[in-house]
Every structure is written in C-alpha cells, then in structure tokens.
Coordinates of C-alpha atoms and ligand atoms in Angstrom, one line a residue:
Chain A
M1 CA -10.1 -5.7 17.2
L2 CA -8.0 -9.4 17.7
Y3 CA -6.3 -7.7 14.6
F4 CA -5.3 -4.6 16.5
S5 CA -4.5 -6.6 19.7
Q6 CA -2.3 -8.7 17.9
Y7 CA 0.1 -6.0 16.7
A8 CA 0.2 -4.2 20.4
K9 CA 1.2 -7.3 21.7
A10 CA 3.7 -7.4 19.3
R11 CA 5.1 -4.1 20.2
L12 CA 4.9 -3.6 24.3
E13 CA 7.0 -6.3 24.0
Y14 CA 9.5 -3.2 26.1
R15 CA 7.9 -3.6 29.7
L16 CA 10.3 -0.8 30.6
D17 CA 10.5 1.7 27.7
F18 CA 7.2 1.8 28.0
F19 CA 6.8 2.5 31.9
S20 CA 9.1 4.6 31.4
S21 CA 7.2 6.7 28.2
V22 CA 3.3 6.9 30.8
F23 CA 6.2 8.8 32.8
A24 CA 7.0 11.2 31.2
S25 CA 3.7 11.8 29.5
F26 CA 2.5 12.0 33.3
L27 CA 4.8 14.7 34.0
G28 CA 3.9 16.5 30.9
T29 CA 0.1 16.8 31.8
A30 CA 0.6 17.1 34.8
A31 CA 2.8 20.6 33.7
A32 CA 0.2 21.4 32.9
F33 CA -2.0 20.8 36.7
G34 CA 1.0 23.3 37.5
F35 CA 0.7 25.7 35.4
L36 CA -3.8 26.0 36.6
L37 CA -2.4 25.9 40.3
I38 CA -0.2 28.9 39.2
V39 CA -2.7 31.2 37.8
F40 CA -5.8 30.2 40.8
S41 CA -3.0 31.2 43.6
R42 CA -3.1 34.5 42.3
V43 CA -6.6 35.1 41.8
P44 CA -9.8 32.8 42.7
A45 CA -11.6 33.1 38.8
V46 CA -10.6 34.0 35.3
H47 CA -13.5 35.3 34.0
G48 CA -16.3 33.8 36.0
W49 CA -14.0 30.3 36.2
T50 CA -13.6 28.6 39.7
F51 CA -9.8 26.9 40.8
E52 CA -12.1 23.4 40.8
E53 CA -14.3 24.4 37.7
M54 CA -10.8 24.7 35.6
V55 CA -9.9 21.4 36.5
F56 CA -13.4 19.7 35.8
L57 CA -13.0 21.2 31.7
Y58 CA -9.1 19.9 32.1
G59 CA -9.9 17.2 33.0
F60 CA -12.6 16.8 31.1
S61 CA -10.9 17.5 28.0
L62 CA -7.5 14.9 28.8
I63 CA -10.3 12.4 28.4
P64 CA -10.7 12.2 24.7
L65 CA -7.4 13.7 24.2
G66 CA -6.0 11.0 25.7
I67 CA -8.0 8.3 23.0
F68 CA -7.2 11.0 20.5
N69 CA -3.5 10.9 21.3
V70 CA -3.1 7.1 21.3
L71 CA -4.3 7.0 18.2
S72 CA -2.8 9.7 16.1
W73 CA 0.9 8.9 16.3
N74 CA 1.0 8.0 12.3
L75 CA -1.6 11.1 11.2
Y76 CA 2.0 13.2 11.3
L77 CA 3.7 11.4 9.9
F78 CA 1.1 10.1 7.3
S79 CA 2.5 11.9 4.4
D80 CA 6.5 11.1 4.8
R81 CA 5.8 7.4 6.2
Y82 CA 2.8 5.9 4.0
L83 CA 2.7 8.3 0.8
I84 CA 6.5 9.5 0.5
E85 CA 7.5 6.2 0.7
G86 CA 5.1 4.4 -1.0
R87 CA 4.1 2.9 1.8
F88 CA 0.4 3.7 1.5
D89 CA 0.0 0.7 -1.3
R90 CA 0.5 -2.3 1.2
V91 CA -2.1 -0.8 3.4
L92 CA -4.6 -0.5 0.5
V93 CA -4.2 -4.2 -0.5
R94 CA -5.5 -5.1 2.6
P95 CA -9.1 -6.1 3.2
V96 CA -9.7 -3.3 5.7
N97 CA -10.6 0.3 5.0
S98 CA -7.6 2.4 4.9
I99 CA -7.8 4.6 7.4
F100 CA -8.4 2.2 10.0
Q101 CA -5.2 0.6 9.5
V102 CA -3.2 3.6 9.1
L103 CA -4.2 5.0 12.6
F104 CA -4.0 1.0 14.5
E105 CA -0.5 0.5 13.3
A106 CA 1.6 3.2 15.0
F107 CA -0.1 3.6 19.1
R108 CA 1.5 5.3 21.7
L109 CA -0.4 3.4 24.7
E110 CA 1.0 5.8 27.0
S111 CA -0.5 8.5 25.9
L112 CA -3.7 6.8 27.7
Q113 CA -2.6 8.3 31.2
E114 CA -3.2 10.9 29.8
S115 CA -7.5 10.2 30.2
V116 CA -7.1 8.9 33.3
T117 CA -5.9 11.2 34.6
G118 CA -8.5 13.8 33.4
I119 CA -10.6 11.0 35.2
A120 CA -9.0 11.6 38.2
A121 CA -9.7 14.8 37.8
V122 CA -13.0 15.5 37.4
V123 CA -13.4 13.0 39.9
W124 CA -12.0 15.3 42.3
A125 CA -13.3 18.6 41.6
S126 CA -16.7 16.8 41.5
R127 CA -15.4 16.3 44.6
K128 CA -14.8 19.5 45.1
M129 CA -17.7 21.2 44.1
G130 CA -19.8 19.1 45.8
L131 CA -21.2 17.9 42.9
S132 CA -23.5 14.4 42.1
F133 CA -23.5 12.9 39.1
S134 CA -27.1 10.3 38.5
A135 CA -27.5 7.9 36.2
P136 CA -27.7 9.1 33.4
D137 CA -25.8 11.6 33.5
V138 CA -22.8 8.8 33.6
V139 CA -23.5 7.8 30.9
L140 CA -24.1 11.4 29.1
F141 CA -20.2 11.5 29.6
V142 CA -18.6 8.2 28.6
L143 CA -20.8 8.8 25.0
W144 CA -20.0 13.0 25.3
T145 CA -16.6 11.9 25.6
F146 CA -16.4 9.7 23.0
C147 CA -17.4 12.0 20.5
G148 CA -15.1 14.3 22.0
A149 CA -12.6 11.4 20.8
A150 CA -13.9 11.9 17.6
I151 CA -14.4 15.2 16.9
Y152 CA -10.3 15.9 17.7
L153 CA -9.9 12.4 15.2
A154 CA -12.3 13.4 12.5
I155 CA -10.8 16.6 12.5
F156 CA -6.9 15.7 12.4
I157 CA -8.1 13.1 10.1
G158 CA -9.8 15.4 7.5
L159 CA -6.4 17.8 8.1
T160 CA -4.2 14.7 7.4
A161 CA -6.1 13.6 4.6
T162 CA -4.8 16.8 2.6
S163 CA -2.1 15.7 1.8
F164 CA -3.0 13.6 -0.9
W165 CA -3.3 17.1 -2.7
I166 CA -0.6 19.3 -1.6
E167 CA 3.2 17.4 -1.7
D168 CA 5.1 19.3 0.6
R169 CA 4.7 19.7 4.1
I170 CA 3.2 22.8 5.3
G171 CA 2.5 24.4 8.4
I172 CA -1.1 23.8 8.4
V173 CA -1.2 21.3 11.6
P174 CA 1.1 22.9 13.7
P175 CA -2.0 26.1 13.5
V176 CA -4.8 24.4 14.4
F177 CA -3.3 22.3 17.0
N178 CA -2.8 25.2 18.9
L179 CA -6.7 25.5 18.4
M180 CA -7.3 22.2 20.1
Q181 CA -5.3 23.6 22.7
F182 CA -7.4 27.0 23.0
G183 CA -10.7 24.9 22.7
R184 CA -9.7 23.4 26.4
Y185 CA -9.7 26.7 28.2
P186 CA -13.4 28.6 28.6
L187 CA -14.8 29.6 25.4
T188 CA -15.9 32.8 26.9
I189 CA -11.7 34.0 27.7
Y190 CA -11.3 34.7 24.4
D191 CA -12.4 37.4 21.2
G192 CA -15.4 36.5 19.5
W193 CA -13.6 35.1 16.5
I194 CA -11.9 32.4 18.6
R195 CA -14.7 31.6 20.0
F196 CA -17.0 31.5 16.3
T197 CA -13.5 29.3 14.5
L198 CA -14.2 27.1 17.7
S199 CA -18.0 26.7 17.7
F200 CA -18.3 26.5 13.8
V201 CA -15.2 26.3 11.7
I202 CA -13.2 23.9 13.9
P203 CA -15.9 23.0 16.6
F204 CA -13.3 21.7 18.8
A205 CA -15.7 24.0 21.6
F206 CA -17.8 21.1 21.3
A207 CA -15.3 18.4 22.2
S208 CA -14.3 19.6 25.6
F209 CA -16.1 23.2 26.6
Y210 CA -19.9 22.7 25.5
P211 CA -20.1 19.2 28.0
V212 CA -18.2 20.6 30.2
V213 CA -20.5 23.3 31.0
H214 CA -23.5 21.7 31.1
F215 CA -22.1 19.1 33.5
L216 CA -21.1 21.7 35.7
K217 CA -24.8 22.4 35.9
R218 CA -24.2 26.3 34.8
G219 CA -27.0 27.0 33.0
E220 CA -25.4 27.4 29.6
F221 CA -24.6 26.6 26.1
A222 CA -28.0 23.9 26.5
R223 CA -28.1 24.0 23.1
E224 CA -24.8 23.3 22.6
F225 CA -24.5 20.4 24.4
W226 CA -27.2 18.8 23.0
A227 CA -25.5 18.7 19.8
V228 CA -22.0 17.1 20.0
P229 CA -23.3 14.0 18.8
L230 CA -24.8 15.7 15.7
I231 CA -21.0 17.7 15.7
A232 CA -19.6 14.7 16.0
A233 CA -21.4 12.5 13.0
A234 CA -20.9 15.4 10.8
C235 CA -16.9 16.4 11.3
L236 CA -16.7 12.5 11.1
A237 CA -18.6 11.9 8.2
I238 CA -16.4 14.9 6.1
A239 CA -13.6 13.7 7.0
W240 CA -14.3 10.4 5.3
T241 CA -15.3 12.3 2.5
I242 CA -12.1 13.7 2.2
W243 CA -10.1 10.9 2.9
D244 CA -12.2 8.5 0.5
R245 CA -11.3 11.2 -2.1
G246 CA -7.6 11.9 -1.1
V247 CA -7.8 7.7 -1.8
R248 CA -8.8 7.4 -4.9
R249 CA -5.8 11.0 -5.8
Y250 CA -3.6 8.2 -3.9
H251 CA -0.7 8.2 -7.3
S252 CA 1.8 5.7 -5.2
T253 CA 5.8 6.3 -6.3
G254 CA 7.5 5.1 -9.5
S255 CA 9.5 2.8 -8.6
Chain B
M1 CA -12.6 -20.0 -23.3
T2 CA -14.7 -19.9 -20.5
E3 CA -15.5 -15.8 -18.5
P4 CA -12.8 -13.7 -17.7
I5 CA -10.9 -13.6 -14.4
V6 CA -9.8 -10.0 -15.5
R7 CA -10.6 -8.2 -17.8
V8 CA -9.1 -4.8 -19.4
E9 CA -10.9 -2.2 -21.1
R10 CA -8.9 0.9 -22.4
L11 CA -7.0 1.1 -19.5
T12 CA -4.9 4.0 -18.7
K13 CA -2.8 6.8 -16.4
V14 CA -1.8 9.8 -17.4
F15 CA 0.8 10.9 -14.2
R16 CA 0.7 14.9 -14.5
S17 CA 4.2 15.6 -12.6
Y18 CA 4.7 19.1 -11.5
R19 CA 8.6 20.5 -12.2
R20 CA 10.2 21.8 -8.8
E21 CA 11.5 25.4 -10.0
E22 CA 14.5 26.9 -7.7
G23 CA 14.3 29.7 -6.4
L24 CA 11.9 31.5 -3.8
R25 CA 10.2 33.8 -6.5
A26 CA 9.6 31.0 -9.0
A27 CA 8.0 28.8 -6.0
L28 CA 5.6 31.6 -5.4
K29 CA 5.2 31.7 -9.2
S30 CA 4.7 28.1 -9.4
L31 CA 1.9 28.4 -6.5
V32 CA -0.8 30.1 -9.1
R33 CA 0.5 28.4 -12.2
R34 CA 2.5 25.5 -11.8
K35 CA 3.9 23.5 -14.2
S36 CA 3.7 20.5 -15.3
S37 CA 4.2 17.8 -17.7
E38 CA 1.7 14.3 -18.9
V39 CA 3.0 11.1 -19.0
A40 CA 0.9 8.6 -20.1
A41 CA 2.0 5.5 -18.1
V42 CA -0.5 3.2 -18.6
A43 CA -2.3 4.1 -23.0
D44 CA -5.4 2.6 -24.0
V45 CA -4.7 -1.1 -23.1
T46 CA -7.0 -4.0 -23.7
F47 CA -7.0 -7.6 -22.2
T48 CA -8.4 -10.4 -20.8
I49 CA -7.1 -13.0 -18.7
G50 CA -8.9 -16.6 -18.0
R51 CA -9.5 -18.5 -14.7
G52 CA -6.5 -20.5 -14.1
E53 CA -4.3 -18.7 -16.8
M54 CA -0.5 -18.0 -15.9
V55 CA 0.4 -14.6 -18.0
G56 CA 3.7 -13.0 -18.8
Y57 CA 3.8 -9.1 -18.8
I58 CA 6.7 -7.8 -19.8
G59 CA 8.1 -4.7 -21.1
A60 CA 10.9 -1.9 -20.8
N61 CA 11.9 -0.1 -18.1
G62 CA 8.7 2.0 -17.3
A63 CA 6.8 0.2 -20.0
G64 CA 4.0 0.8 -17.7
K65 CA 4.3 -2.7 -16.0
S66 CA 3.9 -2.0 -12.4
T67 CA 1.2 0.9 -12.9
T68 CA -0.4 -1.5 -15.1
I69 CA -0.3 -2.8 -11.8
K70 CA -1.5 -1.1 -9.6
M71 CA -4.7 -0.3 -11.1
L72 CA -5.7 -4.0 -11.3
T73 CA -5.1 -4.2 -8.0
G74 CA -6.7 -1.4 -7.1
I75 CA -4.5 1.4 -5.5
L76 CA -4.2 3.6 -8.5
T77 CA -7.3 4.6 -10.0
P78 CA -7.1 5.1 -14.2
T79 CA -7.5 8.1 -15.8
S80 CA -9.4 6.6 -17.8
G81 CA -11.0 2.8 -18.9
D82 CA -12.5 -0.3 -16.5
V83 CA -11.3 -2.6 -14.8
V84 CA -12.7 -5.9 -13.6
G85 CA -11.3 -8.9 -11.6
N86 CA -13.1 -11.1 -9.9
G87 CA -16.7 -9.8 -10.6
F88 CA -15.2 -6.6 -8.5
V89 CA -13.8 -2.8 -10.0
P90 CA -10.1 -2.7 -8.3
W91 CA -11.0 1.6 -6.5
R92 CA -14.6 1.3 -6.2
D93 CA -15.3 -2.1 -4.9
R94 CA -11.9 -2.0 -2.7
T95 CA -12.5 -3.6 0.5
R96 CA -13.8 -6.4 -0.5
Y97 CA -12.0 -6.6 -3.8
V98 CA -8.4 -6.7 -2.7
A99 CA -9.7 -10.0 -0.2
T100 CA -9.6 -12.7 -3.3
I101 CA -6.4 -11.1 -4.5
G102 CA -3.0 -11.8 -3.8
V103 CA -0.1 -9.5 -4.1
V104 CA 2.8 -9.4 -4.7
F105 CA 5.8 -6.0 -5.6
G106 CA 9.5 -7.7 -5.2
Q107 CA 10.6 -4.2 -4.9
R108 CA 8.5 -4.4 -1.8
T109 CA 7.9 -6.1 1.6
Q110 CA 4.3 -6.0 2.2
L111 CA 5.0 -7.6 5.5
W112 CA 5.5 -5.0 8.8
W113 CA 8.9 -4.3 8.5
D114 CA 9.5 -5.2 11.7
I115 CA 7.3 -8.0 13.7
A116 CA 8.6 -11.2 13.6
V117 CA 7.4 -12.8 9.9
V118 CA 5.3 -15.3 12.3
E119 CA 3.3 -12.4 13.6
S120 CA 2.8 -10.5 10.5
F121 CA 1.3 -13.9 9.5
R122 CA -0.8 -14.6 12.5
L123 CA -1.9 -10.3 12.0
L124 CA -2.8 -11.7 8.0
K125 CA -4.6 -14.3 8.9
E126 CA -7.0 -12.1 12.0
I127 CA -7.2 -9.9 8.9
Y128 CA -8.7 -12.5 6.1
G129 CA -10.5 -14.1 9.1
L130 CA -9.0 -17.4 8.6
S131 CA -9.7 -20.6 10.8
E132 CA -7.1 -21.6 13.0
A133 CA -6.8 -25.2 11.1
E134 CA -7.2 -23.3 7.7
Y135 CA -4.2 -21.1 8.8
R136 CA -2.2 -24.2 10.5
E137 CA -3.1 -26.2 7.0
R138 CA -1.4 -23.3 4.7
M139 CA 1.7 -22.8 7.3
A140 CA 2.1 -27.0 7.2
L141 CA 2.0 -26.7 3.0
F142 CA 4.4 -23.2 2.9
D143 CA 7.0 -25.0 5.6
K144 CA 6.9 -27.8 3.6
V145 CA 6.9 -26.2 0.1
L146 CA 9.3 -22.8 0.4
G147 CA 10.2 -24.0 4.2
L148 CA 9.6 -21.0 5.8
G149 CA 10.2 -22.9 9.5
A150 CA 13.8 -21.7 9.7
Y151 CA 13.2 -18.1 9.3
L152 CA 10.2 -17.5 10.8
H153 CA 10.7 -16.1 13.8
Q154 CA 13.0 -13.4 12.6
P155 CA 12.1 -9.6 12.1
V156 CA 11.3 -9.9 8.6
R157 CA 14.3 -6.5 7.9
K158 CA 17.1 -9.6 9.0
L159 CA 15.9 -11.5 6.2
S160 CA 18.0 -11.9 4.1
L161 CA 15.5 -10.8 -0.2
G162 CA 15.7 -14.6 -1.1
E163 CA 13.9 -15.3 1.9
R164 CA 12.2 -12.5 2.6
M165 CA 10.5 -12.6 -0.9
R166 CA 9.8 -16.9 -0.1
C167 CA 7.2 -15.0 3.1
D168 CA 5.9 -12.4 0.6
L169 CA 5.1 -15.1 -1.7
A170 CA 3.7 -18.0 1.3
A171 CA 2.3 -14.3 2.4
S172 CA -0.1 -13.5 -0.3
L173 CA -1.4 -16.6 -0.7
L174 CA -3.1 -17.2 2.6
H175 CA -6.2 -16.6 1.9
R176 CA -6.0 -18.8 -1.1
P177 CA -6.6 -15.9 -3.5
P178 CA -8.6 -17.2 -6.7
L179 CA -6.0 -14.0 -8.9
L180 CA -2.2 -13.2 -7.8
F181 CA -0.7 -10.1 -9.5
L182 CA 3.0 -10.7 -8.9
D183 CA 5.8 -7.4 -9.6
E184 CA 8.6 -8.7 -10.7
P185 CA 9.1 -11.4 -8.3
T186 CA 12.4 -13.0 -8.5
I187 CA 14.2 -9.7 -8.7
G188 CA 17.6 -9.7 -7.3
L189 CA 17.2 -13.2 -6.2
D190 CA 19.7 -15.8 -6.5
I191 CA 19.8 -19.2 -9.5
V192 CA 18.1 -21.4 -6.7
A193 CA 16.1 -19.2 -5.4
K194 CA 14.5 -18.2 -8.3
A195 CA 13.7 -21.8 -9.1
N196 CA 12.5 -22.2 -5.8
V197 CA 10.1 -19.6 -6.0
R198 CA 8.7 -20.6 -10.2
E199 CA 8.2 -23.9 -8.8
F200 CA 6.6 -22.7 -5.7
L201 CA 4.0 -21.0 -8.7
E202 CA 4.2 -23.4 -10.5
E203 CA 2.7 -26.2 -8.1
I204 CA 0.0 -23.0 -6.8
N205 CA -0.9 -22.7 -9.9
R206 CA -1.4 -26.3 -10.8
Q207 CA -2.8 -27.5 -7.7
E208 CA -5.5 -24.7 -6.7
G209 CA -6.0 -23.6 -10.6
T210 CA -4.8 -20.2 -9.2
T211 CA -4.7 -17.5 -11.4
V212 CA -1.1 -15.6 -12.2
L213 CA -0.2 -11.8 -13.8
L214 CA 3.5 -11.0 -13.7
T215 CA 5.9 -9.2 -14.5
T216 CA 9.3 -9.8 -15.2
H217 CA 12.8 -8.6 -16.4
D218 CA 14.0 -12.6 -16.1
L219 CA 12.3 -13.9 -19.4
A220 CA 13.3 -17.7 -17.5
D221 CA 10.5 -17.0 -15.4
I222 CA 7.8 -16.2 -18.7
E223 CA 9.7 -19.4 -19.7
T224 CA 9.0 -21.4 -17.5
L225 CA 6.0 -20.4 -16.5
C226 CA 3.6 -18.8 -19.0
R227 CA 2.8 -19.9 -22.6
R228 CA 0.7 -16.8 -22.7
V229 CA 2.6 -13.0 -23.2
I230 CA 1.8 -9.7 -23.0
V231 CA 4.4 -7.2 -24.0
I232 CA 3.8 -3.4 -23.8
D233 CA 5.7 -0.6 -24.3
H234 CA 5.5 3.3 -23.3
G235 CA 2.6 2.3 -21.3
K236 CA 0.7 0.6 -25.2
L237 CA 0.2 -3.5 -25.5
L238 CA 2.4 -5.2 -28.1
F239 CA 1.7 -7.7 -28.6
D240 CA -0.1 -10.0 -26.6
G241 CA -0.4 -13.9 -27.1
A242 CA 1.5 -17.4 -26.8
L243 CA 5.6 -16.9 -26.2
D244 CA 6.3 -19.4 -29.5
E245 CA 4.2 -17.0 -31.7
L246 CA 5.8 -14.3 -30.3
R247 CA 9.1 -15.5 -31.3
D248 CA 7.8 -16.1 -34.4
R249 CA 6.5 -13.0 -35.2
I250 CA 9.1 -11.4 -33.9
L251 CA 12.5 -13.8 -34.7
P252 CA 11.5 -16.9 -37.2
I253 CA 14.5 -18.2 -37.6
T254 CA 15.6 -21.2 -37.1
S255 CA 19.3 -22.2 -37.2
I256 CA 20.9 -25.7 -37.7
V257 CA 24.3 -25.6 -36.7
F258 CA 26.6 -29.1 -37.8
D259 CA 29.5 -30.8 -37.3
V260 CA 31.1 -32.9 -40.6
K261 CA 34.3 -34.7 -40.5
R262 CA 35.6 -34.3 -44.2
A263 CA 35.6 -30.2 -45.4
P264 CA 32.2 -29.3 -48.0
D265 CA 32.2 -27.9 -51.9
A266 CA 32.1 -24.8 -51.2
R267 CA 29.2 -25.1 -54.1
D268 CA 27.4 -27.1 -51.6
L269 CA 26.9 -23.9 -49.1
E270 CA 24.3 -23.2 -49.9
W271 CA 20.4 -23.9 -49.1
N272 CA 16.9 -22.4 -50.9
G273 CA 18.9 -19.9 -52.2
R274 CA 20.7 -19.2 -48.1
P275 CA 24.0 -19.4 -46.7
I276 CA 25.6 -22.0 -45.0
R277 CA 28.0 -19.9 -43.0
E278 CA 31.3 -21.7 -40.9
V279 CA 30.6 -20.6 -37.4
G280 CA 33.8 -22.7 -36.6
L281 CA 36.3 -25.6 -37.1
H282 CA 33.9 -27.9 -39.3
R283 CA 31.6 -26.3 -38.3
Y284 CA 28.5 -24.6 -40.1
R285 CA 25.1 -23.1 -39.5
L286 CA 22.1 -22.2 -42.0
D287 CA 19.0 -19.6 -40.7
L288 CA 15.9 -20.6 -41.5
D289 CA 13.0 -18.4 -41.3
R290 CA 10.3 -21.0 -40.5
R291 CA 7.8 -19.2 -42.7
E292 CA 9.3 -20.3 -46.1
A293 CA 11.5 -23.6 -45.0
A294 CA 10.3 -26.4 -42.3
P295 CA 13.3 -26.9 -40.3
A296 CA 12.5 -31.0 -40.9
T297 CA 13.0 -30.9 -44.7
A298 CA 16.3 -29.4 -44.3
V299 CA 17.9 -31.6 -42.1
K300 CA 17.2 -34.2 -44.7
E301 CA 18.8 -32.3 -47.2
I302 CA 21.8 -31.7 -44.5
V303 CA 22.1 -35.0 -43.8
N304 CA 22.3 -36.3 -47.4
R305 CA 25.0 -33.7 -48.7
F306 CA 27.3 -33.6 -45.8
D307 CA 29.0 -36.4 -43.5
V308 CA 27.4 -35.1 -41.2
S309 CA 29.1 -36.3 -37.2
D310 CA 27.0 -34.3 -35.6
L311 CA 23.8 -31.3 -35.5
K312 CA 22.2 -29.7 -33.2
I313 CA 18.3 -27.2 -33.9
E314 CA 18.8 -24.2 -32.4
E315 CA 15.7 -21.4 -31.2
P316 CA 15.9 -17.6 -30.6
E317 CA 16.7 -17.2 -27.1
I318 CA 13.6 -15.0 -26.7
E319 CA 16.0 -12.2 -25.0
A320 CA 17.1 -12.1 -28.7
V321 CA 13.8 -11.8 -29.9
V322 CA 12.0 -8.9 -26.8
K323 CA 16.0 -7.3 -27.3
R324 CA 14.4 -6.6 -31.1
I325 CA 10.9 -5.4 -29.8
Y326 CA 12.2 -2.5 -28.0
Q327 CA 14.7 -1.6 -30.7
E328 CA 12.1 -1.8 -33.2
G329 CA 8.7 -2.3 -32.6
I330 CA 6.7 -5.4 -33.2
S331 CA 5.3 -4.6 -37.5
Ligands
LIG1 N1 3.6 7.7 -9.1 C1 4.2 8.3 -10.1 N2 4.4 9.3 -9.9 C2 4.6 9.4 -11.3 N3 5.3 9.0 -12.6 C3 4.9 7.6 -12.0 C4 4.9 6.8 -11.2 N4 4.3 6.0 -11.1 C5 5.0 5.3 -12.6 N5 5.1 6.9 -13.0 C6 5.7 6.9 -14.4 O1 5.2 6.6 -15.2 C7 6.0 5.6 -16.8 C8 6.4 3.8 -15.8 O2 6.6 3.4 -14.6 P1 6.5 2.2 -14.4 O3 5.1 1.5 -14.2 O4 7.1 2.6 -12.9 O5 6.9 0.9 -15.7 P2 7.8 -1.0 -15.4 O6 6.8 -0.5 -14.7 O7 7.4 -1.1 -16.6 O8 9.3 0.5 -15.1 C9 7.6 6.2 -16.2 O9 7.7 7.0 -17.0 C10 7.5 5.5 -14.4 O10 8.6 7.4 -14.2
LIG2 MG1 8.2 -1.7 -12.3

C-alpha cells in the first residue's frame, strides 16, 4: 500500500490542478441532485418514493461509486494503454498482482468528493426523515458500502478483461455503464426484464438499491439485503477468474 | 555443472494473427469465420543455463529472441513446452517468480514514464520490500558504477537513451536478483554507453554471481561478455555452445597475413596445397582451415621460406560467422 501512496504523492504535486478538478467533479454531482429537486418540485412521490428517500438512495449509491471512480480510470484505458501499447509487459514482471497494479497506477482522487457528497446527502435525508441508526446499523452501512464498491469494480474488471480476447474496441462498456446508472434509482420503477438484469445478470442493484431499502426500513427485500456480501464475493471471484484467464492469453506486441 | 538455474524444454510459441479484411461484408463474414495464419515464433527450443553463466542469445530479426525472453519472464504463456527458472514455472507462479528475476527490454523502459527516476526507484523499493539500508547500499553502488546520481531527479522521458538504459539496468538489479534477462540492452547506445553497460554487467556477474541471458545485435556484447552463445533462427535452435566452437564450426578459417621485404618466388606461393595470395604491396595472405593444419606450423614455414618483416594472425570476425549462419544455416 505504501507503494501506492508513493505514487500518489508523486502525482499530486499540482495542488491547484487537483482542487479545480474536485470542483468540476462536484458540479457534476450537484447537477444530478438538482435534477431530483426539479422532478420532485412537481410530484410529491415517484412510485412510492419520497424526495428524501430518493436523496438517500442516490446519496448512498454515490459512496461506493466514488470509491469505484477513484480506481477505475485505468480500466477504461486498459485496452489502449496496456494491451495495444504493450505496457502490460512491464506490469507482468513486477511481483504485485497485475489487476492491483493497473487499478492503482492511475487514479482520479477528485472522485472521492462523490463519496463525501454521498455521505452528506445520506445524513441530510436521514435527519429529515427522522431515521436513527444503531451502532450495528452503522457497521453494516460501512461494510455494505465496500461491498457495493467491490461489485462495481468486479463488474468492470470482468468487462475490461474481455479485451484480452476481443481486440477491437467494441461498445459493451457504455451500455453497462448506463445500466449502472439505472441501478441507482428505485428498482420498482422498472420493467421486469431490467429488474431481472440488474439483480441477476449484472447485479448493480445489490450495490445500492437493496441495501438502501433495508436502511430506509421499508421492510422489503430483506433476503436480497443479506445476500449483498455473497453477491460481492461472487462478482469478485468471477472477475478474478476472467482476468486470470485473460492474462494467460496476453500476447504482448511484436517489436 | 550444478543444478541449472534455468531449464527450457521443447518450448514453443505459436502466434495466431487474424488478417483484417476490407469492407463491411468481409468484416461481418470475418466475425463468423476469421482467416488466421499461424507463426511459430519459437519452435521446440531446449536448453539449460547454469548458475553464474552469461549466455548470449542471438539470431536475425524476427528469429524469436524476444518471444523466448517473454516466455522466460512470465509475460507470455507458451503454446507448449516447459520452463523452470529459479525453481518456478514463470507464467504459473508469476508473482513469486518475478520477485527473483530482473528484466530489461532495451526497446521500452520498465520505469514509470512521467515521474522522477528516484521516485520510480522508491516505488520499486516498496514493491520488492527492501529495507532502507539495503536500498541505500544498492543506490550507492549504482551511483558509483553507473553514475546515476546526475539525473536521478529527472523524469524518465527527459533522459537520453544511454541514461535511460543505465536507469533500467539499475532498476532491474535493485533487489539483487540471481537471474537477469536482457533483451537488446545496448540497442541505440553510443560506444561509450555500450562499454559502460558491458562493464557494469561484467562487474555484477563477478561480484554477485548473477546469471545473465542477453539478446543483442551487437556481437561485441557477446564477445566481451559471453563464453557461451545460443543461436536461433526462425524459432529453431541452431547452435548452443562456446563462441570459439561456433567459430570453428562455421568459419574454421585462420588467416596469416605477412609482409615481405623482397618479392618472393612465384613457386613458393603455396603451402600444403593452399594458395598464398598477394593482398597488397609486399603483403600476402594464407587462409588455413584450422581443422586441417595448425597455424603455428604454417607460421614457422612462412618465416623460413620468406624474408618476413611483419606477420599477424587473424581469426574470423564473429559478424562474418553469424552472417554465414543466417545465410546458410549450420551444417
Ligand atoms: N505479439 C506478437 N503477436 C504476433 N506475432 C508476433 C508477436 N511477437 C512476435 N511475433 C512474431 O514472432 C516472430 C518472432 O518475433 P520476436 O521474438 O520479436 O523476434 P526477435 O526478437 O528475434 O527479433 C516474428 O515473426 C514476429 O513477427
Ligand atoms: Mg526482439
């Protein structure tokens, strides 16, 4: 870990740059909340969800998403940067797991503002709704947040690993990215098949919706709530396997 | 020989490449059934390397040198065959294995491009889990032998090729690996930098007993560093043995060149059925096959027969030897 902080330090020399990118990133997040505000200025509830509940859901999902966004930058660039340029050679001759190296070699620290904003939104919404959390609830909350980040990361790692097989850049990342956004709204507003996909095919709903329903004490989906760590572990295991297989297929570049 | 540090057995790597077709229809068709061609970059190569050896791995462009190195360093998984290095199977035990080796690719730096060299070294220190004391001792050595100190605070992208190569070499040896792989470590360097790199490698090999496998186009690297060479061509192993033996096998010719004070008699321009040719003003040359006659006997005879003012013995250049291999193979 020290290794990564070293790298971060080397990278963070331009403070001003950093603060302006945090600000830019924050504007994007604020705009999303603004959108919620506009929608709920016209209707009191959407599919049985009040404004505060929506803020809680959206805010909660921002916490794992922030962690994910900090680490995921290189995943988007993986094919170009590492496979086509052959930079993956260097990664493979270092005695650290290759996926860790890829994740930690570039990060967008500014995305951490999303997690902070998310926590603020959750706290605000809880106060407003008069929700109180016991100590075990808080522990669960933290653990489930990390599970959520793990689910996001695992899904995108698995997806990125397909570039070991598929050389041309094809458009599977954008649709999955959209699906991830869907997972941040109440699942009950969707058709059956989107619901099914978000729960069982690409289980984004376990990273935000199912945990939130429990924390809001709405009394639905208890089973799904407790399944979150299992889903996270399964996603990681699958992603790990795909990645490992991919690494074995890596064929470098002819020089 | 003690237990080898590297054992390579029937190593083979086949690359399958897909030809991209022009046009939409062809592209769609190729999704279903892609035309592919196969290249065996390395075919059935077997050798072992003993502890402390420095071995030159040579061959023409595209012979399969880099591909071999990439399999030996765990970057590529072979199509078939076995490799054991430092007791590990490179692609299977990769993280543990690569902690025990050093790798340099002359064509591409192993360091982080846009951070200062010293930051790269600090990162490597963490990656390899070196103590501060070990790290300092190592850096002091590199500074002494390679003169790293001068550009330690520059980012890699600002260094000259020679400086970068020195940094790469130092980086690959930071953790005292017993086994070092170098793919064209002197490519693009000027004469001074080349000499510097060679000296450093010699020093490391002598001081620490580091085993080295290196590929190169500069045969002077081989002549100064390696007693043993492995030659491959089109992926196949052509020769594995001492450099002198390679010379004897391919070009077993020794030339005796001498100057005379007085023009010799035409009848004397022959020795054991071999012609003595005039190659310059008062200068003559006799080409001998070393397998048939010892050069010393011929020299004695020449000195007796002619009024010799100067004489030297020339061995074939290794370039000529290798060129011959590329053209004709090994019989
Ligand atoms: N990553 C790769 N993908 C496809 N073909 C490759 C790749 N790397 C090398 N080759 C091919 O394999 C052969 C051997 O290449 P290489 O090992 O780089 O040779 P050398 O290092 O001896 O010049 C060449 O024909 C080359 O085109
Ligand atoms: Mg090469």
